[in-house]
mmCIF file of C-alpha atoms in Angstrom:
data_model
loop_
_atom_site.group_PDB
_atom_site.id
_atom_site.type_symbol
_atom_site.label_atom_id
_atom_site.label_comp_id
_atom_site.label_asym_id
_atom_site.label_seq_id
_atom_site.Cartn_x
_atom_site.Cartn_y
_atom_site.Cartn_z
ATOM 1 C CA MET G 1 83.737 197.268 -29.386
ATOM 2 C CA ALA G 2 86.371 194.394 -28.392
ATOM 3 C CA VAL G 3 88.232 194.989 -25.353
ATOM 4 C CA HIS G 4 90.965 192.968 -25.053
ATOM 5 C CA ILE G 5 91.097 192.397 -22.214
ATOM 6 C CA LYS G 6 92.610 188.993 -19.959
ATOM 7 C CA LEU G 7 91.490 188.425 -17.190
ATOM 8 C CA GLN G 8 92.583 185.151 -14.981
ATOM 9 C CA VAL G 9 89.929 183.189 -14.581
ATOM 10 C CA PHE G 10 89.195 181.805 -11.291
ATOM 11 C CA GLU G 11 87.838 178.663 -9.245
ATOM 12 C CA GLY G 12 86.727 180.477 -6.335
ATOM 13 C CA PRO G 13 87.204 183.406 -4.205
ATOM 14 C CA MET G 14 90.192 181.066 -2.273
ATOM 15 C CA ASP G 15 91.663 180.025 -5.315
ATOM 16 C CA LEU G 16 92.329 184.524 -5.958
ATOM 17 C CA LEU G 17 93.124 185.005 -3.027
ATOM 18 C CA LEU G 18 96.067 182.783 -3.006
ATOM 19 C CA HIS G 19 96.769 184.216 -6.301
ATOM 20 C CA LEU G 20 97.199 188.458 -5.606
ATOM 21 C CA ILE G 21 98.881 187.183 -1.916
ATOM 22 C CA ASN G 22 101.515 184.822 -4.447
ATOM 23 C CA LYS G 23 101.427 188.224 -6.073
ATOM 24 C CA SER G 24 102.364 190.393 -3.386
ATOM 25 C CA LYS G 25 105.042 187.792 -3.636
ATOM 26 C CA VAL G 26 104.792 187.095 0.952
ATOM 27 C CA LYS G 27 103.690 183.606 3.283
ATOM 28 C CA ILE G 28 100.433 183.740 4.272
ATOM 29 C CA GLU G 29 100.700 184.837 7.442
ATOM 30 C CA ASP G 30 102.261 187.265 6.681
ATOM 31 C CA VAL G 31 99.651 188.464 4.414
ATOM 32 C CA SER G 32 98.687 192.525 5.195
ATOM 33 C CA ILE G 33 94.716 191.904 5.691
ATOM 34 C CA PHE G 34 94.558 196.070 4.472
ATOM 35 C CA ASP G 35 96.168 195.405 1.381
ATOM 36 C CA ILE G 36 95.069 192.210 0.732
ATOM 37 C CA THR G 37 90.734 193.356 0.850
ATOM 38 C CA GLN G 38 92.114 196.281 -1.517
ATOM 39 C CA GLN G 39 93.452 194.275 -3.817
ATOM 40 C CA TYR G 40 90.701 192.253 -3.231
ATOM 41 C CA MET G 41 87.782 194.364 -3.869
ATOM 42 C CA GLU G 42 89.773 195.676 -6.775
ATOM 43 C CA TYR G 43 90.047 192.985 -8.141
ATOM 44 C CA LEU G 44 86.158 191.551 -7.821
ATOM 45 C CA GLU G 45 85.179 196.098 -9.456
ATOM 46 C CA GLN G 46 87.350 195.174 -12.168
ATOM 47 C CA MET G 47 85.385 191.786 -13.356
ATOM 48 C CA GLN G 48 81.819 194.505 -12.695
ATOM 49 C CA GLN G 49 83.986 196.205 -15.310
ATOM 50 C CA PHE G 50 83.644 193.677 -17.667
ATOM 51 C CA ASP G 51 80.181 192.896 -16.763
ATOM 52 C CA ILE G 52 81.306 189.766 -16.034
ATOM 53 C CA GLU G 53 79.169 188.341 -13.479
ATOM 54 C CA ILE G 54 80.667 187.182 -10.258
ATOM 55 C CA ALA G 55 79.284 184.744 -8.087
ATOM 56 C CA SER G 56 77.978 184.810 -4.568
ATOM 57 C CA GLU G 57 80.591 183.535 -2.983
ATOM 58 C CA PHE G 58 82.785 185.729 -4.516
ATOM 59 C CA LEU G 59 80.607 188.126 -2.619
ATOM 60 C CA VAL G 60 80.813 186.884 1.095
ATOM 61 C CA MET G 61 84.259 186.235 0.681
ATOM 62 C CA ALA G 62 83.748 190.454 0.055
ATOM 63 C CA ALA G 63 82.026 191.044 2.756
ATOM 64 C CA THR G 64 84.528 188.217 5.354
ATOM 65 C CA LEU G 65 87.344 190.448 4.802
ATOM 66 C CA LEU G 66 85.800 193.461 5.078
ATOM 67 C CA HIS G 67 84.650 192.695 7.903
ATOM 68 C CA ILE G 68 87.768 190.926 9.696
ATOM 69 C CA LYS G 69 89.338 194.683 7.857
ATOM 70 C CA SER G 70 86.607 196.634 10.199
ATOM 71 C CA CYS G 71 87.096 194.479 13.489
ATOM 72 C CA MET G 72 90.824 196.045 12.894
ATOM 73 C CA LEU G 73 89.861 199.287 12.178
ATOM 74 C CA LEU G 74 87.817 199.119 15.646
ATOM 75 C CA PRO G 75 89.550 201.567 18.957
ATOM 76 C CA LYS G 76 90.694 199.041 21.413
ATOM 77 C CA ALA G 77 88.197 199.948 24.007
ATOM 78 C CA GLU G 78 86.463 196.875 21.608
ATOM 79 C CA PRO G 79 88.527 193.804 22.757
ATOM 80 C CA GLU G 80 85.184 192.016 22.569
ATOM 81 C CA VAL G 81 85.438 193.130 18.334
ATOM 82 C CA GLU G 82 88.820 193.408 18.148
ATOM 83 C CA GLU G 83 88.739 189.000 19.944
ATOM 84 C CA ASP G 84 86.709 188.663 16.964
ATOM 85 C CA GLY G 85 88.242 190.334 13.834
ATOM 86 C CA HIS G 86 90.637 188.278 15.287
ATOM 87 C CA LEU G 87 89.183 185.009 15.552
ATOM 88 C CA LEU G 88 87.629 184.963 11.448
ATOM 89 C CA HIS G 89 91.183 186.266 10.915
ATOM 90 C CA GLN G 90 92.887 183.110 12.103
ATOM 91 C CA GLU G 91 90.303 181.093 10.303
ATOM 92 C CA LEU G 92 91.010 182.359 6.478
ATOM 93 C CA MET G 93 94.075 182.145 7.112
ATOM 94 C CA ARG G 94 93.929 178.506 8.378
ATOM 95 C CA LYS G 95 91.303 177.790 5.367
ATOM 96 C CA LEU G 96 93.587 179.245 2.965
ATOM 97 C CA LYS G 97 96.404 177.461 3.752
ATOM 98 C CA GLU G 98 94.846 174.149 3.482
ATOM 99 C CA TYR G 99 93.030 175.279 0.603
ATOM 100 C CA LYS G 100 96.885 176.080 -1.296
ATOM 101 C CA LEU G 101 97.971 172.550 -0.065
ATOM 102 C CA TYR G 102 95.021 171.041 -2.160
ATOM 103 C CA LYS G 103 96.250 173.197 -4.719
ATOM 104 C CA GLU G 104 99.998 172.243 -5.452
ATOM 105 C CA VAL G 105 98.779 168.019 -5.002
ATOM 106 C CA SER G 106 96.560 168.328 -6.992
ATOM 107 C CA GLN G 107 98.920 170.240 -10.274
ATOM 108 C CA LYS G 108 100.873 167.353 -8.921
ATOM 109 C CA LEU G 109 98.253 165.130 -9.862
ATOM 110 C CA GLN G 110 97.054 166.934 -13.410
ATOM 111 C CA GLU G 111 100.420 166.046 -13.929
ATOM 112 C CA ARG G 112 99.822 161.831 -13.200
ATOM 113 C CA GLU G 113 97.642 162.700 -15.336
ATOM 114 C CA MET G 114 98.967 163.926 -18.327
ATOM 115 C CA ILE G 115 101.679 160.892 -17.983
ATOM 116 C CA PHE G 116 99.026 157.954 -17.621
ATOM 117 C CA SER G 117 96.468 158.678 -19.347
ATOM 118 C CA LYS G 118 98.776 157.450 -22.248
ATOM 119 C CA VAL G 119 98.894 153.963 -21.242
ATOM 120 C CA TYR G 120 95.892 151.850 -23.312
ATOM 121 C CA TYR G 121 94.437 148.671 -21.527
ATOM 122 C CA LYS G 122 93.245 145.420 -23.274
ATOM 123 C CA LEU G 123 89.412 144.827 -23.139
ATOM 124 C CA PRO G 124 88.621 141.278 -22.041
ATOM 125 C CA GLU G 125 88.008 138.134 -23.829
ATOM 126 C CA GLU G 126 84.405 137.477 -23.884
ATOM 127 C CA ILE G 127 85.186 134.041 -22.350
ATOM 128 C CA LEU G 128 81.231 132.776 -22.104
ATOM 129 C CA LYS G 129 81.802 130.046 -18.742
ATOM 130 C CA SER G 130 81.120 126.520 -18.466
ATOM 131 C CA GLY G 131 77.343 126.772 -16.767
ATOM 132 C CA GLU G 132 76.613 129.657 -16.980
ATOM 133 C CA GLU G 133 73.491 130.744 -19.868
ATOM 134 C CA SER G 134 74.455 133.611 -21.705
ATOM 135 C CA PRO G 135 73.360 136.468 -21.276
ATOM 136 C CA ASP G 136 70.679 137.533 -24.891
ATOM 137 C CA SER G 137 70.082 133.692 -24.126
ATOM 138 C CA ILE G 138 66.928 135.565 -22.339
ATOM 139 C CA PHE G 139 64.976 136.668 -24.867
ATOM 140 C CA THR G 140 66.828 134.462 -26.998
ATOM 141 C CA GLY G 141 66.085 136.936 -30.333
ATOM 142 C CA VAL G 142 63.275 139.258 -29.650
ATOM 143 C CA SER G 143 64.413 142.346 -28.177
ATOM 144 C CA LEU G 144 62.105 145.194 -26.310
ATOM 145 C CA GLU G 145 60.940 146.553 -29.799
ATOM 146 C CA GLU G 146 59.364 143.559 -30.718
ATOM 147 C CA LEU G 147 58.384 143.808 -27.376
ATOM 148 C CA GLN G 148 56.563 146.560 -28.226
ATOM 149 C CA LYS G 149 55.525 146.668 -31.058
ATOM 150 C CA THR G 150 53.585 143.534 -31.001
ATOM 151 C CA PHE G 151 52.194 145.220 -27.868
ATOM 152 C CA ILE G 152 51.088 147.918 -29.741
ATOM 153 C CA LYS G 153 49.251 145.327 -32.769
ATOM 154 C CA LEU G 154 47.370 143.978 -29.855
ATOM 155 C CA LEU G 155 46.217 147.362 -28.388
ATOM 156 C CA SER G 156 45.024 148.332 -32.887
ATOM 157 C CA GLU G 157 44.110 144.969 -33.568
ATOM 158 C CA LYS G 158 40.764 145.198 -30.343
ATOM 159 C CA ARG G 159 40.249 148.656 -31.436
ATOM 160 C CA PHE G 160 39.146 150.244 -27.976
ATOM 161 C CA HIS G 161 38.420 152.929 -29.623
ATOM 162 C CA GLU G 162 34.345 153.155 -29.054
ATOM 163 C CA ARG G 163 35.353 153.377 -25.359
ATOM 164 C CA ALA G 164 36.660 157.226 -25.364
ATOM 165 C CA PRO G 165 34.875 159.549 -24.004
ATOM 166 C CA MET G 166 35.116 162.864 -23.749
ATOM 167 C CA ILE G 167 35.538 162.957 -20.556
ATOM 168 C CA HIS G 168 38.389 161.288 -18.968
ATOM 169 C CA ARG G 169 37.996 159.958 -15.599
ATOM 170 C CA ILE G 170 40.637 157.368 -14.502
ATOM 171 C CA GLU G 171 39.015 154.667 -12.566
ATOM 172 C CA ARG G 172 41.275 152.478 -9.942
ATOM 173 C CA ASP G 173 42.526 149.252 -11.414
ATOM 174 C CA SER G 174 40.224 146.573 -11.604
ATOM 175 C CA VAL G 175 43.234 144.188 -11.415
ATOM 176 C CA SER G 176 46.604 145.361 -9.579
ATOM 177 C CA VAL G 177 49.725 144.668 -11.325
ATOM 178 C CA ARG G 178 50.525 143.069 -8.382
ATOM 179 C CA ASP G 179 46.788 140.652 -8.884
ATOM 180 C CA CYS G 180 48.045 139.487 -12.508
ATOM 181 C CA MET G 181 51.425 138.796 -12.038
ATOM 182 C CA ASN G 182 49.997 136.178 -9.374
ATOM 183 C CA GLN G 183 47.690 134.853 -11.879
ATOM 184 C CA LEU G 184 50.440 134.463 -13.761
ATOM 185 C CA LYS G 185 52.371 132.533 -12.118
ATOM 186 C CA ASP G 186 49.361 130.885 -10.826
ATOM 187 C CA PHE G 187 48.357 129.777 -14.692
ATOM 188 C CA PHE G 188 51.704 128.816 -15.207
ATOM 189 C CA GLU G 189 51.181 126.621 -12.406
ATOM 190 C CA VAL G 190 49.610 125.106 -14.717
ATOM 191 C CA HIS G 191 50.681 125.384 -17.838
ATOM 192 C CA HIS G 192 53.660 124.905 -19.844
ATOM 193 C CA GLU G 193 53.837 127.915 -21.972
ATOM 194 C CA ILE G 194 51.127 130.088 -23.886
ATOM 195 C CA THR G 195 51.677 132.622 -26.406
ATOM 196 C CA LEU G 196 50.971 136.308 -26.572
ATOM 197 C CA PHE G 197 48.315 136.801 -28.160
ATOM 198 C CA GLN G 198 46.668 133.707 -27.010
ATOM 199 C CA LEU G 199 47.393 135.657 -22.966
ATOM 200 C CA PHE G 200 45.593 139.090 -23.958
ATOM 201 C CA GLU G 201 43.253 137.287 -25.735
ATOM 202 C CA GLN G 202 41.758 136.924 -22.767
ATOM 203 C CA TYR G 203 41.726 140.905 -21.959
ATOM 204 C CA ASP G 204 38.774 143.076 -23.563
ATOM 205 C CA ASP G 205 39.864 146.232 -21.120
ATOM 206 C CA ARG G 206 42.768 147.880 -22.739
ATOM 207 C CA SER G 207 43.363 149.203 -19.075
ATOM 208 C CA ASP G 208 43.565 145.313 -17.576
ATOM 209 C CA MET G 209 46.297 144.546 -21.114
ATOM 210 C CA ILE G 210 47.992 147.670 -19.949
ATOM 211 C CA THR G 211 48.017 145.847 -16.438
ATOM 212 C CA CYS G 212 48.552 142.683 -17.149
ATOM 213 C CA PHE G 213 51.864 143.675 -19.624
ATOM 214 C CA LEU G 214 53.586 145.609 -16.697
ATOM 215 C CA ALA G 215 53.073 142.309 -15.072
ATOM 216 C CA LEU G 216 54.695 140.323 -17.624
ATOM 217 C CA LEU G 217 57.457 142.371 -17.408
ATOM 218 C CA GLU G 218 57.605 142.319 -13.851
ATOM 219 C CA LEU G 219 58.184 139.238 -13.479
ATOM 220 C CA LEU G 220 60.281 138.907 -17.514
ATOM 221 C CA HIS G 221 62.012 141.603 -13.733
ATOM 222 C CA GLU G 222 61.959 138.688 -11.090
ATOM 223 C CA ASN G 223 63.373 136.020 -14.314
ATOM 224 C CA PHE G 224 60.524 134.005 -13.395
ATOM 225 C CA ILE G 225 59.307 133.826 -17.165
ATOM 226 C CA GLU G 226 61.442 133.989 -20.188
ATOM 227 C CA LEU G 227 60.351 135.211 -23.737
ATOM 228 C CA TYR G 228 61.486 133.861 -27.173
ATOM 229 C CA GLN G 229 60.438 133.095 -30.120
ATOM 230 C CA THR G 230 60.996 129.813 -32.803
ATOM 231 C CA LYS G 231 61.886 131.764 -35.980
ATOM 232 C CA PRO G 232 61.899 135.468 -36.348
ATOM 233 C CA PHE G 233 58.535 137.177 -36.748
ATOM 234 C CA ASP G 234 56.901 134.274 -35.306
ATOM 235 C CA ASP G 235 55.214 134.888 -31.534
ATOM 236 C CA ILE G 236 57.015 135.583 -29.058
ATOM 237 C CA LEU G 237 56.599 133.077 -26.559
ATOM 238 C CA ILE G 238 55.668 133.410 -22.331
ATOM 239 C CA ARG G 239 57.627 130.018 -20.618
ATOM 240 C CA LYS G 240 58.089 129.811 -16.951
ATOM 241 C CA ARG G 241 61.921 130.044 -16.039
ATOM 242 C CA LYS G 242 62.896 126.967 -14.155
ATOM 243 C CA TRP G 243 66.204 127.197 -12.807
ATOM 244 C CA ILE G 244 65.739 129.779 -11.047
ATOM 245 C CA HIS G 245 61.936 128.923 -9.933
ATOM 246 C CA GLY G 246 63.058 128.752 -5.905
ATOM 247 C CA ARG G 247 64.283 132.161 -5.655
ATOM 248 C CA ALA G 248 61.983 133.874 -7.935
ATOM 249 C CA ARG G 249 59.234 132.867 -5.968
ATOM 250 C CA ASP G 250 60.176 133.890 -2.937
ATOM 251 C CA ASP G 251 61.970 137.253 -3.402
ATOM 252 C CA GLY G 252 58.574 140.275 -3.419
ATOM 253 C CA SER G 253 58.648 142.838 -6.173
ATOM 254 C CA SER G 254 60.999 145.902 -6.320
ATOM 255 C CA MET Z 1 105.978 124.539 -12.162
ATOM 256 C CA ASP Z 2 109.022 126.908 -12.253
ATOM 257 C CA GLU Z 3 109.042 130.512 -11.824
ATOM 258 C CA ARG Z 4 110.354 131.123 -15.247
ATOM 259 C CA GLU Z 5 106.105 129.242 -16.396
ATOM 260 C CA MET Z 6 104.096 130.173 -13.587
ATOM 261 C CA MET Z 7 105.062 134.036 -15.119
ATOM 262 C CA ALA Z 8 103.965 132.804 -18.381
ATOM 263 C CA VAL Z 9 101.136 130.981 -16.739
ATOM 264 C CA VAL Z 10 100.264 134.306 -14.891
ATOM 265 C CA GLU Z 11 101.152 136.365 -18.046
ATOM 266 C CA SER Z 12 97.823 134.508 -20.149
ATOM 267 C CA ILE Z 13 96.072 134.884 -17.903
ATOM 268 C CA LEU Z 14 96.781 138.471 -18.069
ATOM 269 C CA PHE Z 15 96.350 138.563 -21.321
ATOM 270 C CA VAL Z 16 92.656 136.651 -21.910
ATOM 271 C CA SER Z 17 91.478 138.365 -18.721
ATOM 272 C CA GLY Z 18 92.998 142.068 -19.636
ATOM 273 C CA ASP Z 19 91.076 144.031 -16.545
ATOM 274 C CA PRO Z 20 93.292 143.680 -13.073
ATOM 275 C CA VAL Z 21 93.259 140.285 -12.061
ATOM 276 C CA ALA Z 22 93.017 139.587 -7.858
ATOM 277 C CA LEU Z 23 95.953 138.439 -6.371
ATOM 278 C CA LYS Z 24 93.622 135.837 -4.803
ATOM 279 C CA ASP Z 25 92.337 134.372 -8.520
ATOM 280 C CA ILE Z 26 96.079 134.064 -10.036
ATOM 281 C CA ALA Z 27 96.655 132.322 -5.987
ATOM 282 C CA ARG Z 28 94.084 129.776 -6.936
ATOM 283 C CA VAL Z 29 94.974 128.822 -10.734
ATOM 284 C CA LEU Z 30 98.165 128.394 -9.692
ATOM 285 C CA GLU Z 31 97.874 126.953 -5.972
ATOM 286 C CA LEU Z 32 100.207 129.256 -3.901
ATOM 287 C CA ASP Z 33 99.548 130.947 -1.180
ATOM 288 C CA LEU Z 34 99.355 134.417 -1.442
ATOM 289 C CA ARG Z 35 102.744 136.042 -0.160
ATOM 290 C CA LEU Z 36 104.290 133.104 -2.042
ATOM 291 C CA ALA Z 37 101.982 134.662 -5.949
ATOM 292 C CA ARG Z 38 102.277 138.498 -4.619
ATOM 293 C CA LYS Z 39 106.255 137.515 -4.699
ATOM 294 C CA LEU Z 40 105.287 136.210 -7.938
ATOM 295 C CA MET Z 41 104.331 139.103 -8.689
ATOM 296 C CA GLU Z 42 106.923 141.595 -7.239
ATOM 297 C CA ARG Z 43 109.603 139.291 -9.515
ATOM 298 C CA MET Z 44 107.445 139.194 -12.424
ATOM 299 C CA ILE Z 45 106.943 143.567 -12.609
ATOM 300 C CA ASP Z 46 110.285 144.002 -11.594
ATOM 301 C CA CYS Z 47 111.496 141.655 -15.123
ATOM 302 C CA PHE Z 48 109.246 143.122 -17.469
ATOM 303 C CA ASN Z 49 110.670 146.262 -15.883
ATOM 304 C CA PHE Z 50 114.090 145.621 -16.009
ATOM 305 C CA GLU Z 51 113.055 143.951 -20.100
ATOM 306 C CA ARG Z 52 111.755 147.032 -20.703
ATOM 307 C CA ARG Z 53 109.253 145.797 -22.099
ATOM 308 C CA GLY Z 54 105.984 146.899 -24.499
ATOM 309 C CA LEU Z 55 103.933 146.010 -21.784
ATOM 310 C CA GLN Z 56 103.742 146.010 -17.843
ATOM 311 C CA ILE Z 57 102.307 145.047 -15.306
ATOM 312 C CA ILE Z 58 99.782 147.646 -13.469
ATOM 313 C CA LYS Z 59 99.208 147.439 -10.076
ATOM 314 C CA VAL Z 60 96.943 148.036 -8.199
ATOM 315 C CA ASN Z 61 95.209 147.786 -4.652
ATOM 316 C CA ASP Z 62 96.111 144.171 -4.897
ATOM 317 C CA THR Z 63 95.180 143.865 -8.803
ATOM 318 C CA TYR Z 64 97.782 143.624 -11.725
ATOM 319 C CA GLN Z 65 96.696 144.565 -15.068
ATOM 320 C CA LEU Z 66 98.380 143.757 -18.437
ATOM 321 C CA ALA Z 67 99.267 148.244 -20.481
ATOM 322 C CA THR Z 68 101.009 149.482 -22.124
ATOM 323 C CA ARG Z 69 103.762 152.046 -21.738
ATOM 324 C CA PRO Z 70 103.290 155.540 -21.354
ATOM 325 C CA GLU Z 71 107.580 155.952 -23.592
ATOM 326 C CA TYR Z 72 105.097 154.299 -26.054
ATOM 327 C CA SER Z 73 102.620 155.953 -25.845
ATOM 328 C CA GLU Z 74 103.492 157.846 -29.688
ATOM 329 C CA TYR Z 75 103.790 155.093 -31.317
ATOM 330 C CA ILE Z 76 100.581 154.522 -30.600
ATOM 331 C CA GLN Z 77 99.247 157.393 -31.766
ATOM 332 C CA ARG Z 78 101.849 156.724 -34.743
ATOM 333 C CA PHE Z 79 100.137 153.457 -35.830
ATOM 334 C CA VAL Z 80 95.916 154.925 -34.527
ATOM 335 C CA PRO Z 81 96.137 158.762 -34.920
ATOM 336 C CA GLU Z 82 93.587 159.511 -31.905
ATOM 337 C CA GLU Z 83 91.828 162.659 -30.745
ATOM 338 C CA LYS Z 84 92.963 163.866 -27.749
ATOM 339 C CA LYS Z 85 91.853 163.270 -24.312
ATOM 340 C CA GLN Z 86 90.215 165.404 -23.064
ATOM 341 C CA GLY Z 87 92.198 165.639 -19.792
ATOM 342 C CA LEU Z 88 90.471 166.528 -16.014
ATOM 343 C CA SER Z 89 89.589 170.117 -15.172
ATOM 344 C CA GLN Z 90 91.096 173.394 -12.825
ATOM 345 C CA ALA Z 91 89.315 172.277 -11.237
ATOM 346 C CA SER Z 92 88.301 168.620 -10.794
ATOM 347 C CA LEU Z 93 92.040 168.345 -10.255
ATOM 348 C CA GLU Z 94 91.139 169.697 -7.562
ATOM 349 C CA THR Z 95 88.158 168.366 -5.770
ATOM 350 C CA LEU Z 96 89.518 165.127 -6.030
ATOM 351 C CA SER Z 97 92.814 166.376 -4.473
ATOM 352 C CA ILE Z 98 90.576 167.244 -1.877
ATOM 353 C CA ILE Z 99 88.370 163.607 -2.276
ATOM 354 C CA ALA Z 100 91.529 161.849 -2.403
ATOM 355 C CA TYR Z 101 93.625 162.771 0.641
ATOM 356 C CA ARG Z 102 90.430 163.741 2.826
ATOM 357 C CA GLN Z 103 88.255 160.620 2.220
ATOM 358 C CA PRO Z 104 85.777 159.690 3.006
ATOM 359 C CA ILE Z 105 84.340 163.132 3.288
ATOM 360 C CA THR Z 106 81.400 165.241 2.665
ATOM 361 C CA ARG Z 107 80.666 167.188 0.154
ATOM 362 C CA MET Z 108 79.619 170.379 2.655
ATOM 363 C CA GLU Z 109 83.246 170.341 3.748
ATOM 364 C CA ILE Z 110 84.535 170.249 0.056
ATOM 365 C CA ASP Z 111 82.811 172.870 -0.347
ATOM 366 C CA ALA Z 112 83.866 174.801 2.879
ATOM 367 C CA LEU Z 113 88.003 173.670 1.963
ATOM 368 C CA ARG Z 114 87.675 175.191 -1.890
ATOM 369 C CA GLY Z 115 85.705 177.649 -1.312
ATOM 370 C CA VAL Z 116 82.877 177.123 -3.648
ATOM 371 C CA LYS Z 117 79.940 174.854 -4.550
ATOM 372 C CA SER Z 118 80.919 171.441 -6.072
ATOM 373 C CA ASP Z 119 78.301 169.449 -6.816
ATOM 374 C CA TYR Z 120 78.810 170.099 -9.987
ATOM 375 C CA THR Z 121 82.535 168.977 -9.703
ATOM 376 C CA ILE Z 122 80.996 166.120 -7.900
ATOM 377 C CA SER Z 123 78.910 164.596 -10.037
ATOM 378 C CA LEU Z 124 81.917 165.003 -12.747
ATOM 379 C CA LEU Z 125 83.948 162.898 -11.481
ATOM 380 C CA LEU Z 126 81.287 160.353 -10.038
ATOM 381 C CA GLU Z 127 79.951 160.451 -14.065
ATOM 382 C CA ARG Z 128 84.076 159.576 -15.162
ATOM 383 C CA GLY Z 129 83.848 156.945 -12.462
ATOM 384 C CA LEU Z 130 87.726 158.616 -10.372
ATOM 385 C CA ILE Z 131 85.065 158.959 -7.759
ATOM 386 C CA ARG Z 132 82.142 156.903 -6.091
ATOM 387 C CA GLU Z 133 80.505 157.312 -2.714
ATOM 388 C CA VAL Z 134 81.404 154.981 -0.195
ATOM 389 C CA ASP Z 135 78.775 155.413 3.242
ATOM 390 C CA ARG Z 136 77.047 158.084 4.840
ATOM 391 C CA LEU Z 137 77.190 160.370 7.328
ATOM 392 C CA ASP Z 138 75.902 159.200 10.480
ATOM 393 C CA ALA Z 139 74.601 162.640 10.710
ATOM 394 C CA PRO Z 140 71.705 164.825 9.901
ATOM 395 C CA GLY Z 141 70.417 164.311 6.573
ATOM 396 C CA ARG Z 142 72.406 160.883 6.477
ATOM 397 C CA PRO Z 143 74.389 163.367 3.820
ATOM 398 C CA ILE Z 144 76.729 160.668 1.562
ATOM 399 C CA LEU Z 145 80.403 160.299 1.850
ATOM 400 C CA TYR Z 146 82.206 160.212 -1.041
ATOM 401 C CA GLY Z 147 86.228 158.552 -1.109
ATOM 402 C CA THR Z 148 88.136 157.585 -4.338
ATOM 403 C CA THR Z 149 88.136 155.123 -6.886
ATOM 404 C CA ASP Z 150 90.106 151.962 -7.980
ATOM 405 C CA LEU Z 151 90.413 153.985 -12.108
ATOM 406 C CA PHE Z 152 91.246 156.793 -10.263
ATOM 407 C CA LEU Z 153 94.030 154.889 -8.935
ATOM 408 C CA ARG Z 154 94.935 153.630 -12.088
ATOM 409 C CA SER Z 155 94.180 157.111 -13.420
ATOM 410 C CA PHE Z 156 97.514 158.968 -12.029
ATOM 411 C CA GLY Z 157 99.583 155.261 -11.644
ATOM 412 C CA LEU Z 158 99.416 154.357 -7.863
ATOM 413 C CA SER Z 159 99.302 151.190 -6.144
ATOM 414 C CA SER Z 160 97.111 152.538 -3.023
ATOM 415 C CA LEU Z 161 96.199 155.349 -1.721
ATOM 416 C CA ASP Z 162 99.610 155.544 0.024
ATOM 417 C CA ASP Z 163 101.180 155.986 -3.196
ATOM 418 C CA LEU Z 164 100.158 159.913 -3.116
ATOM 419 C CA PRO Z 165 102.547 162.383 -3.259
ATOM 420 C CA PRO Z 166 102.505 164.071 0.212
ATOM 421 C CA LEU Z 167 100.828 166.829 1.350
ATOM 422 C CA GLU Z 168 103.583 169.795 2.229
ATOM 423 C CA GLU Z 169 102.536 170.229 5.679
ATOM 424 C CA ASN Z 170 103.423 173.296 7.638
ATOM 425 C CA ILE Z 171 100.075 174.372 9.545
#
């Protein structure tokens, strides 16, 4: 059977305490710790009755309230305990007041948000700055998917099926990505450009090929090389990027 | 160039930009010093308001941007019916207020003030671009310090943090 009782949702124990204090229409500094503790505990009980999971923060606050209350109940003969309770009480009240400030101001901000969410802006005009290369031209029509497709095609063409042992052995890379990058850089010192297929023809080991591909991506990232195609589905050409040459060279990989 | 002409130039620049334009860029284009440029912009904002134009110039931290006026949003809605925008939740607003007034502030301090964990709310606010990581506190763990962004100011119609409604403090 469904029970239709609306239990106000609170952001946290501070929110709940503030609500209880507001309900009893007293100032924060005049709040009776006994009354407020009782109301607080009653609320938690209600939550339990409705099977609402009580967040641990609410329990911490309950413990704090009970601690303060118990300190105050003890005979005056224990000045330390009383002092302790007093300090905790003060601290809690101070926190509550501060929380109340932000809670109130957040309502003001909410009103402002409602108004200013009705303001519209315009997107910038797309004007290519003079002397600036269009970001598209880095890939000049080569999409990442195409690059990936080509690579998969290469892998399948090479057919390394004969090297599929039952037990996988992880072997140390014969060439590291770093080495491969340097090799490629050296290559481009001499050669102007190379197609992706030509480049991979030199490799017959699958893992070396992957290393080379990673090195290629790294170099692309460093802006050392650029990829382009003369027409769709044509071989992807790799060439050295000229204009950023100096910077790309002394820039290490990240 | 007279003032009218300069305003016309700025208006066209603001239109092209769409995004906020820095005062120094306006000054550069008009070959004015910053003080004169700022004066011009103030006059321009007044002009737009006085003439009750459909557009207004919004100033946020020495940047200027063209925007529609909220008063006419109803008609924009008629023109293009828009899905209702989701406002910020209570928890988000609370956290955002604390960050706005107490920045730079760590997550721990926010948690202490609210009495609840705020990591989720903070990540939401970061995602919406209303707050950002400003710095790290020089303390064990080097906790992140959060602060508000210009987008926060714009979203709440504030020119700068000085425009925040005063906290009614009576502690």
